[in-house]
PDB file of C-alpha atoms in Angstrom:
ATOM      1  CA  ALA R   1     -12.851  11.187  -3.875  1.00 77.00           C
ATOM      2  CA  GLN R   2      -9.031  10.055  -4.859  1.00 87.00           C
ATOM      3  CA  LYS R   3      -8.810   7.332  -7.251  1.00 93.00           C
ATOM      4  CA  VAL R   4      -5.458   5.691  -9.242  1.00 96.00           C
ATOM      5  CA  THR R   5      -5.573   4.127 -12.868  1.00 97.00           C
ATOM      6  CA  GLN R   6      -2.774   2.223 -13.793  1.00 98.00           C
ATOM      7  CA  ALA R   7      -4.042   1.377 -17.215  1.00 95.00           C
ATOM      8  CA  GLN R   8      -1.558  -1.741 -18.042  1.00 97.00           C
ATOM      9  CA  THR R   9      -2.531  -4.276 -16.228  1.00 97.00           C
ATOM     10  CA  GLU R  10       0.113  -6.952 -17.350  1.00 97.00           C
ATOM     11  CA  ILE R  11       3.598  -6.359 -19.527  1.00 97.00           C
ATOM     12  CA  SER R  12       6.240  -8.874 -20.660  1.00 97.00           C
ATOM     13  CA  VAL R  13       9.107  -7.506 -21.508  1.00 97.00           C
ATOM     14  CA  VAL R  14      12.600  -9.292 -22.969  1.00 97.00           C
ATOM     15  CA  GLU R  15      15.096  -8.604 -20.430  1.00 97.00           C
ATOM     16  CA  LYS R  16      17.419  -5.508 -20.947  1.00 97.00           C
ATOM     17  CA  GLU R  17      14.634  -3.898 -22.527  1.00 97.00           C
ATOM     18  CA  ASP R  18      12.872  -0.827 -21.446  1.00 97.00           C
ATOM     19  CA  VAL R  19       9.376  -0.611 -19.819  1.00 98.00           C
ATOM     20  CA  THR R  20       7.537   1.990 -18.498  1.00 98.00           C
ATOM     21  CA  LEU R  21       4.452   1.533 -16.420  1.00 98.00           C
ATOM     22  CA  ASP R  22       1.912   4.293 -16.249  1.00 98.00           C
ATOM     23  CA  CYS R  23       0.067   6.225 -13.525  1.00 98.00           C
ATOM     24  CA  VAL R  24      -2.724   8.491 -13.677  1.00 98.00           C
ATOM     25  CA  TYR R  25      -4.311   9.451 -10.492  1.00 96.00           C
ATOM     26  CA  GLU R  26      -7.366  12.121  -9.343  1.00 94.00           C
ATOM     27  CA  THR R  27      -7.757  13.764  -6.393  1.00 90.00           C
ATOM     28  CA  ARG R  28      -8.640  17.084  -4.969  1.00 87.00           C
ATOM     29  CA  ASP R  29      -6.756  17.493  -2.233  1.00 85.00           C
ATOM     30  CA  THR R  30      -3.706  20.703  -2.993  1.00 83.00           C
ATOM     31  CA  THR R  31      -1.166  18.572  -1.335  1.00 85.00           C
ATOM     32  CA  TYR R  32      -0.808  14.999  -1.687  1.00 89.00           C
ATOM     33  CA  TYR R  33       1.554  12.712  -2.482  1.00 90.00           C
ATOM     34  CA  LEU R  34       2.215   9.939  -4.790  1.00 93.00           C
ATOM     35  CA  PHE R  35       4.085   6.334  -4.190  1.00 94.00           C
ATOM     36  CA  TRP R  36       5.414   3.267  -6.310  1.00 96.00           C
ATOM     37  CA  TYR R  37       5.453   0.537  -4.936  1.00 97.00           C
ATOM     38  CA  LYS R  38       7.213  -3.136  -5.571  1.00 97.00           C
ATOM     39  CA  GLN R  39       5.203  -6.706  -4.530  1.00 96.00           C
ATOM     40  CA  PRO R  40       7.195  -9.503  -5.633  1.00 94.00           C
ATOM     41  CA  PRO R  41       5.998 -13.407  -4.951  1.00 89.00           C
ATOM     42  CA  SER R  42       6.391 -13.527  -1.430  1.00 87.00           C
ATOM     43  CA  GLY R  43       4.012 -10.536  -1.292  1.00 88.00           C
ATOM     44  CA  GLU R  44       5.814  -8.282   0.542  1.00 90.00           C
ATOM     45  CA  LEU R  45       4.816  -4.272  -0.345  1.00 94.00           C
ATOM     46  CA  VAL R  46       8.447  -2.700  -0.564  1.00 95.00           C
ATOM     47  CA  PHE R  47       8.781   0.753  -0.817  1.00 93.00           C
ATOM     48  CA  LEU R  48      10.295   2.412  -4.012  1.00 94.00           C
ATOM     49  CA  ILE R  49       9.771   6.403  -4.208  1.00 92.00           C
ATOM     50  CA  ARG R  50       7.196   8.890  -2.637  1.00 90.00           C
ATOM     51  CA  ARG R  51       6.809  12.112  -5.002  1.00 90.00           C
ATOM     52  CA  ASN R  52       5.189  15.489  -3.414  1.00 88.00           C
ATOM     53  CA  SER R  53       2.446  17.344  -4.967  1.00 89.00           C
ATOM     54  CA  PHE R  54       4.556  20.112  -5.024  1.00 87.00           C
ATOM     55  CA  ASP R  55       7.637  19.342  -6.533  1.00 84.00           C
ATOM     56  CA  GLU R  56       7.420  17.886  -9.999  1.00 81.00           C
ATOM     57  CA  GLN R  57      11.335  17.348 -10.354  1.00 81.00           C
ATOM     58  CA  ASN R  58      11.975  14.225 -12.040  1.00 83.00           C
ATOM     59  CA  GLU R  59      13.778  11.433 -10.453  1.00 85.00           C
ATOM     60  CA  ILE R  60      16.568   8.753 -11.527  1.00 86.00           C
ATOM     61  CA  SER R  61      17.777   5.876  -9.053  1.00 88.00           C
ATOM     62  CA  GLY R  62      19.662   3.673 -10.684  1.00 92.00           C
ATOM     63  CA  ARG R  63      18.303   1.872 -13.779  1.00 94.00           C
ATOM     64  CA  TYR R  64      14.764   3.227 -12.129  1.00 95.00           C
ATOM     65  CA  SER R  65      13.237   6.916 -13.524  1.00 94.00           C
ATOM     66  CA  TRP R  66       9.931   8.675 -12.333  1.00 94.00           C
ATOM     67  CA  ASN R  67       8.174  11.104 -14.470  1.00 94.00           C
ATOM     68  CA  PHE R  68       5.860  13.486 -12.464  1.00 94.00           C
ATOM     69  CA  GLN R  69       4.175  15.723 -14.249  1.00 93.00           C
ATOM     70  CA  LYS R  70       0.938  17.488 -12.351  1.00 92.00           C
ATOM     71  CA  SER R  71      -0.537  18.540 -15.533  1.00 93.00           C
ATOM     72  CA  THR R  72      -1.709  15.573 -17.008  1.00 95.00           C
ATOM     73  CA  SER R  73      -2.080  14.154 -13.602  1.00 95.00           C
ATOM     74  CA  SER R  74       0.724  11.483 -13.906  1.00 96.00           C
ATOM     75  CA  PHE R  75       3.061   9.434 -12.202  1.00 96.00           C
ATOM     76  CA  ASN R  76       5.138   7.237 -14.147  1.00 97.00           C
ATOM     77  CA  PHE R  77       8.003   4.746 -13.800  1.00 96.00           C
ATOM     78  CA  THR R  78      10.717   3.520 -15.794  1.00 96.00           C
ATOM     79  CA  ILE R  79      12.398   0.535 -15.583  1.00 97.00           C
ATOM     80  CA  THR R  80      15.616   0.912 -18.391  1.00 96.00           C
ATOM     81  CA  ALA R  81      17.462  -2.257 -18.711  1.00 97.00           C
ATOM     82  CA  SER R  82      15.216  -4.368 -17.200  1.00 97.00           C
ATOM     83  CA  GLN R  83      16.001  -8.055 -15.409  1.00 97.00           C
ATOM     84  CA  VAL R  84      14.620 -10.805 -14.312  1.00 96.00           C
ATOM     85  CA  VAL R  85      14.533  -9.606 -10.483  1.00 95.00           C
ATOM     86  CA  ASP R  86      12.224  -6.874 -12.004  1.00 97.00           C
ATOM     87  CA  SER R  87       9.574  -9.334 -12.364  1.00 97.00           C
ATOM     88  CA  ALA R  88       6.705  -8.180 -10.007  1.00 97.00           C
ATOM     89  CA  VAL R  89       3.307  -6.202  -9.254  1.00 97.00           C
ATOM     90  CA  TYR R  90       4.092  -2.761  -9.690  1.00 98.00           C
ATOM     91  CA  PHE R  91       1.903  -0.182  -7.413  1.00 98.00           C
ATOM     92  CA  CYS R  92       0.966   3.191  -7.988  1.00 97.00           C
ATOM     93  CA  ALA R  93      -0.198   5.178  -4.752  1.00 95.00           C
ATOM     94  CA  LEU R  94      -2.074   8.361  -3.562  1.00 93.00           C
ATOM     95  CA  SER R  95      -1.996  10.220  -0.371  1.00 89.00           C
ATOM     96  CA  GLY R  96      -4.094  13.041   0.863  1.00 79.00           C
ATOM     97  CA  GLU R  97      -5.440  14.526   3.712  1.00 67.00           C
ATOM     98  CA  SER R  98      -8.837  12.690   4.479  1.00 60.00           C
ATOM     99  CA  ARG R  99     -11.444  15.507   4.198  1.00 56.00           C
ATOM    100  CA  TYR R 100     -13.636  13.124   6.647  1.00 52.00           C
ATOM    101  CA  SER R 101     -11.187  12.534   9.825  1.00 49.00           C
ATOM    102  CA  GLY R 102      -9.780  15.408   9.843  1.00 51.00           C
ATOM    103  CA  ALA R 103      -5.931  16.674  10.252  1.00 52.00           C
ATOM    104  CA  GLY R 104      -2.917  13.820  10.246  1.00 55.00           C
ATOM    105  CA  SER R 105      -4.548  11.255   8.346  1.00 62.00           C
ATOM    106  CA  TYR R 106      -2.880  10.116   5.226  1.00 75.00           C
ATOM    107  CA  GLN R 107      -4.454   6.716   3.445  1.00 83.00           C
ATOM    108  CA  LEU R 108      -3.238   5.197   0.865  1.00 90.00           C
ATOM    109  CA  THR R 109      -5.150   5.025  -2.674  1.00 92.00           C
ATOM    110  CA  PHE R 110      -3.572   2.277  -4.400  1.00 95.00           C
ATOM    111  CA  GLY R 111      -4.573   1.775  -8.511  1.00 97.00           C
ATOM    112  CA  LYS R 112      -5.115  -2.164  -9.509  1.00 97.00           C
ATOM    113  CA  GLY R 113      -1.103  -2.755  -9.883  1.00 97.00           C
ATOM    114  CA  THR R 114       0.420  -3.843 -13.143  1.00 98.00           C
ATOM    115  CA  LYS R 115       2.149  -7.146 -13.241  1.00 97.00           C
ATOM    116  CA  LEU R 116       5.656  -6.918 -15.111  1.00 98.00           C
ATOM    117  CA  SER R 117       7.454 -10.221 -16.722  1.00 97.00           C
ATOM    118  CA  VAL R 118      10.879 -10.019 -17.716  1.00 97.00           C
ATOM    119  CA  ILE R 119      11.815 -12.979 -19.494  1.00 97.00           C
ATOM    120  CA  PRO R 120      15.291 -14.394 -19.949  1.00 95.00           C
TER     121      PRO R 120
ATOM    122  CA  LYS W   1      16.311  -1.262  12.327  1.00 69.00           C
ATOM    123  CA  ALA W   2      13.882  -4.144  11.911  1.00 82.00           C
ATOM    124  CA  GLY W   3      10.996  -4.199   9.492  1.00 93.00           C
ATOM    125  CA  VAL W   4       7.473  -4.513   9.983  1.00 96.00           C
ATOM    126  CA  THR W   5       6.318  -8.024  11.683  1.00 97.00           C
ATOM    127  CA  GLN W   6       3.141  -9.653  11.455  1.00 97.00           C
ATOM    128  CA  THR W   7       1.548 -12.836  12.692  1.00 97.00           C
ATOM    129  CA  PRO W   8       0.586 -15.400  11.994  1.00 97.00           C
ATOM    130  CA  ARG W   9       1.983 -15.480   8.529  1.00 96.00           C
ATOM    131  CA  TYR W  10      -0.945 -18.034   7.284  1.00 97.00           C
ATOM    132  CA  LEU W  11      -4.141 -18.736   8.737  1.00 97.00           C
ATOM    133  CA  ILE W  12      -7.198 -21.148   7.628  1.00 98.00           C
ATOM    134  CA  LYS W  13     -10.475 -20.753   9.396  1.00 97.00           C
ATOM    135  CA  THR W  14     -14.151 -22.090   8.737  1.00 97.00           C
ATOM    136  CA  ARG W  15     -17.023 -19.775   8.335  1.00 97.00           C
ATOM    137  CA  GLY W  16     -18.191 -17.527  11.152  1.00 97.00           C
ATOM    138  CA  GLN W  17     -15.306 -18.203  13.887  1.00 97.00           C
ATOM    139  CA  GLN W  18     -13.325 -14.552  14.717  1.00 97.00           C
ATOM    140  CA  VAL W  19      -9.713 -14.205  14.304  1.00 98.00           C
ATOM    141  CA  THR W  20      -7.025 -12.107  15.482  1.00 98.00           C
ATOM    142  CA  LEU W  21      -3.922 -11.077  13.563  1.00 98.00           C
ATOM    143  CA  SER W  22      -1.179  -8.858  15.444  1.00 98.00           C
ATOM    144  CA  CYS W  23       1.223  -6.484  13.672  1.00 98.00           C
ATOM    145  CA  SER W  24       5.157  -4.627  15.686  1.00 98.00           C
ATOM    146  CA  PRO W  25       6.026  -1.282  13.804  1.00 97.00           C
ATOM    147  CA  ILE W  26       9.111  -0.485  12.860  1.00 95.00           C
ATOM    148  CA  SER W  27      10.737   0.862  16.208  1.00 94.00           C
ATOM    149  CA  GLY W  28       9.827   4.366  16.711  1.00 91.00           C
ATOM    150  CA  HIS W  29       7.293   4.466  13.889  1.00 92.00           C
ATOM    151  CA  ARG W  30       3.571   5.587  15.993  1.00 90.00           C
ATOM    152  CA  SER W  31       1.196   4.889  12.876  1.00 91.00           C
ATOM    153  CA  VAL W  32       0.329   1.925  11.787  1.00 95.00           C
ATOM    154  CA  SER W  33      -2.196   1.195   9.214  1.00 95.00           C
ATOM    155  CA  TRP W  34      -4.062  -2.093   7.889  1.00 97.00           C
ATOM    156  CA  TYR W  35      -4.933  -3.400   4.252  1.00 97.00           C
ATOM    157  CA  GLN W  36      -6.924  -5.925   2.719  1.00 98.00           C
ATOM    158  CA  GLN W  37      -5.772  -7.353  -0.121  1.00 97.00           C
ATOM    159  CA  THR W  38      -8.077  -9.672  -3.055  1.00 96.00           C
ATOM    160  CA  PRO W  39      -7.787 -10.708  -6.712  1.00 93.00           C
ATOM    161  CA  GLY W  40     -11.127  -9.285  -6.648  1.00 91.00           C
ATOM    162  CA  GLN W  41     -10.928  -5.681  -5.510  1.00 93.00           C
ATOM    163  CA  GLY W  42      -6.641  -5.504  -4.927  1.00 94.00           C
ATOM    164  CA  LEU W  43      -5.292  -3.436  -1.942  1.00 96.00           C
ATOM    165  CA  GLN W  44      -8.176  -1.546   0.132  1.00 95.00           C
ATOM    166  CA  PHE W  45      -7.667   0.593   3.499  1.00 94.00           C
ATOM    167  CA  LEU W  46      -8.974  -0.708   6.474  1.00 96.00           C
ATOM    168  CA  PHE W  47      -7.849   1.862   9.242  1.00 91.00           C
ATOM    169  CA  GLU W  48      -5.334   3.918  10.435  1.00 92.00           C
ATOM    170  CA  TYR W  49      -4.217   4.001  14.510  1.00 92.00           C
ATOM    171  CA  PHE W  50      -2.407   6.381  15.356  1.00 90.00           C
ATOM    172  CA  SER W  51      -0.630   7.018  19.370  1.00 88.00           C
ATOM    173  CA  GLU W  52      -3.248   3.935  20.274  1.00 92.00           C
ATOM    174  CA  THR W  53      -6.365   6.417  18.949  1.00 91.00           C
ATOM    175  CA  GLN W  54      -7.840   5.331  15.569  1.00 91.00           C
ATOM    176  CA  ARG W  55      -7.925   8.392  13.108  1.00 86.00           C
ATOM    177  CA  ASN W  56      -9.735   6.971  10.334  1.00 86.00           C
ATOM    178  CA  LYS W  57     -11.555   3.955   8.869  1.00 89.00           C
ATOM    179  CA  GLY W  58     -12.002   2.474   5.751  1.00 90.00           C
ATOM    180  CA  ASN W  59     -15.592   1.237   4.322  1.00 91.00           C
ATOM    181  CA  PHE W  60     -15.776  -1.957   5.818  1.00 95.00           C
ATOM    182  CA  PRO W  61     -18.297  -3.054   7.644  1.00 96.00           C
ATOM    183  CA  GLY W  62     -18.214  -3.264  11.659  1.00 95.00           C
ATOM    184  CA  ARG W  63     -17.017  -6.698  11.932  1.00 97.00           C
ATOM    185  CA  PHE W  64     -13.387  -5.596  11.541  1.00 98.00           C
ATOM    186  CA  SER W  65     -11.889  -3.641  13.929  1.00 97.00           C
ATOM    187  CA  GLY W  66      -8.701  -3.199  15.328  1.00 97.00           C
ATOM    188  CA  ARG W  67      -6.540  -1.553  18.137  1.00 97.00           C
ATOM    189  CA  GLN W  68      -3.222  -0.112  19.233  1.00 97.00           C
ATOM    190  CA  PHE W  69      -1.247  -0.674  22.378  1.00 96.00           C
ATOM    191  CA  SER W  70       1.153   1.698  24.084  1.00 95.00           C
ATOM    192  CA  ASN W  71       4.073   0.223  22.781  1.00 94.00           C
ATOM    193  CA  SER W  72       2.623   0.824  19.201  1.00 94.00           C
ATOM    194  CA  ARG W  73       1.633  -2.754  18.237  1.00 97.00           C
ATOM    195  CA  SER W  74      -1.561  -3.429  16.818  1.00 98.00           C
ATOM    196  CA  GLU W  75      -4.259  -6.038  16.426  1.00 98.00           C
ATOM    197  CA  MET W  76      -6.774  -6.540  14.134  1.00 98.00           C
ATOM    198  CA  ASN W  77      -9.765  -8.329  14.301  1.00 98.00           C
ATOM    199  CA  VAL W  78     -12.433  -9.916  11.795  1.00 98.00           C
ATOM    200  CA  SER W  79     -15.294 -11.074  13.610  1.00 95.00           C
ATOM    201  CA  THR W  80     -17.601 -13.775  12.253  1.00 96.00           C
ATOM    202  CA  LEU W  81     -15.843 -14.866   9.193  1.00 97.00           C
ATOM    203  CA  GLU W  82     -17.396 -14.752   5.629  1.00 97.00           C
ATOM    204  CA  LEU W  83     -15.366 -16.573   2.921  1.00 97.00           C
ATOM    205  CA  GLY W  84     -14.551 -13.142   1.323  1.00 96.00           C
ATOM    206  CA  ASP W  85     -12.741 -12.190   3.757  1.00 97.00           C
ATOM    207  CA  SER W  86     -10.053 -14.662   2.584  1.00 98.00           C
ATOM    208  CA  ALA W  87      -7.440 -12.070   1.573  1.00 97.00           C
ATOM    209  CA  LEU W  88      -4.034 -11.115   2.331  1.00 97.00           C
ATOM    210  CA  TYR W  89      -3.770  -8.585   5.136  1.00 98.00           C
ATOM    211  CA  LEU W  90      -1.169  -6.243   5.020  1.00 97.00           C
ATOM    212  CA  CYS W  91       0.508  -3.788   7.764  1.00 97.00           C
ATOM    213  CA  ALA W  92       2.478  -0.751   7.353  1.00 96.00           C
ATOM    214  CA  SER W  93       3.905   1.461   9.670  1.00 95.00           C
ATOM    215  CA  ARG W  94       5.157   4.992   9.387  1.00 91.00           C
ATOM    216  CA  ALA W  95       7.430   7.584  11.139  1.00 85.00           C
ATOM    217  CA  SER W  96       4.922  10.611  10.513  1.00 75.00           C
ATOM    218  CA  SER W  97       1.839  11.361   8.660  1.00 66.00           C
ATOM    219  CA  TYR W  98       3.452  12.556   5.467  1.00 68.00           C
ATOM    220  CA  ASN W  99       6.288   9.814   5.019  1.00 77.00           C
ATOM    221  CA  GLU W 100       5.756   6.603   3.138  1.00 85.00           C
ATOM    222  CA  GLN W 101       4.306   3.712   4.926  1.00 91.00           C
ATOM    223  CA  PHE W 102       6.527   0.329   5.443  1.00 93.00           C
ATOM    224  CA  PHE W 103       5.115  -2.921   4.817  1.00 95.00           C
ATOM    225  CA  GLY W 104       4.998  -6.126   6.546  1.00 96.00           C
ATOM    226  CA  PRO W 105       5.191  -9.343   4.575  1.00 95.00           C
ATOM    227  CA  GLY W 106       1.497  -9.987   5.306  1.00 96.00           C
ATOM    228  CA  THR W 107      -0.833 -12.725   6.805  1.00 97.00           C
ATOM    229  CA  ARG W 108      -2.346 -14.721   4.029  1.00 97.00           C
ATOM    230  CA  LEU W 109      -6.277 -15.788   5.910  1.00 98.00           C
ATOM    231  CA  THR W 110      -8.259 -18.452   4.456  1.00 98.00           C
ATOM    232  CA  VAL W 111     -12.227 -18.420   5.192  1.00 97.00           C
ATOM    233  CA  LEU W 112     -13.491 -22.602   4.669  1.00 96.00           C
TER     234      LEU W 112
END
């Protein structure tokens, strides 16, 4: 079974501080995909990034960066110089081929989410 | 390109009733998945459809069902509603199995 753990339930930071959201995953699939989604108060999940299990290169996109470490099964997300608009719930998710339904099904397993509040 | 759309956005039903939710995927996307989000259980996978066939199903009772039409639009149905079915139901579409899923705004269902 797959599992995603986001140990931080809620984090509060003051604007312009850096913040790292932790994500630890468990899977027996050899090929899998990791994702981060943002859920603002409106409720819609906004896709941020996808990372393949065979690509451990870290990625930076503006103020966002992601650190994927296969050795520790972690996929952490850092926001640099946080802004009020970053306030949201952030979800880490994992997908891999379903062993029970055969090829082609890559359902997402989500962590419980981390609620980030950026205080002005 | 237009995003994933879901209708209705809000629904209030009473116990024992049934409900049908609709999802229109991004144009060209053939895979549609449904997720239930509750404060207690978080985001849980319901089922996935691809080319009108259910490809995978989560651990939900048979009261939860779905289907997909030839234009990739999908509906999910919940029969004999229970209080615990109150949730945000999210639909997501993707171009293929290896791609990221894009989510709609959700349908917030309240069961009284």
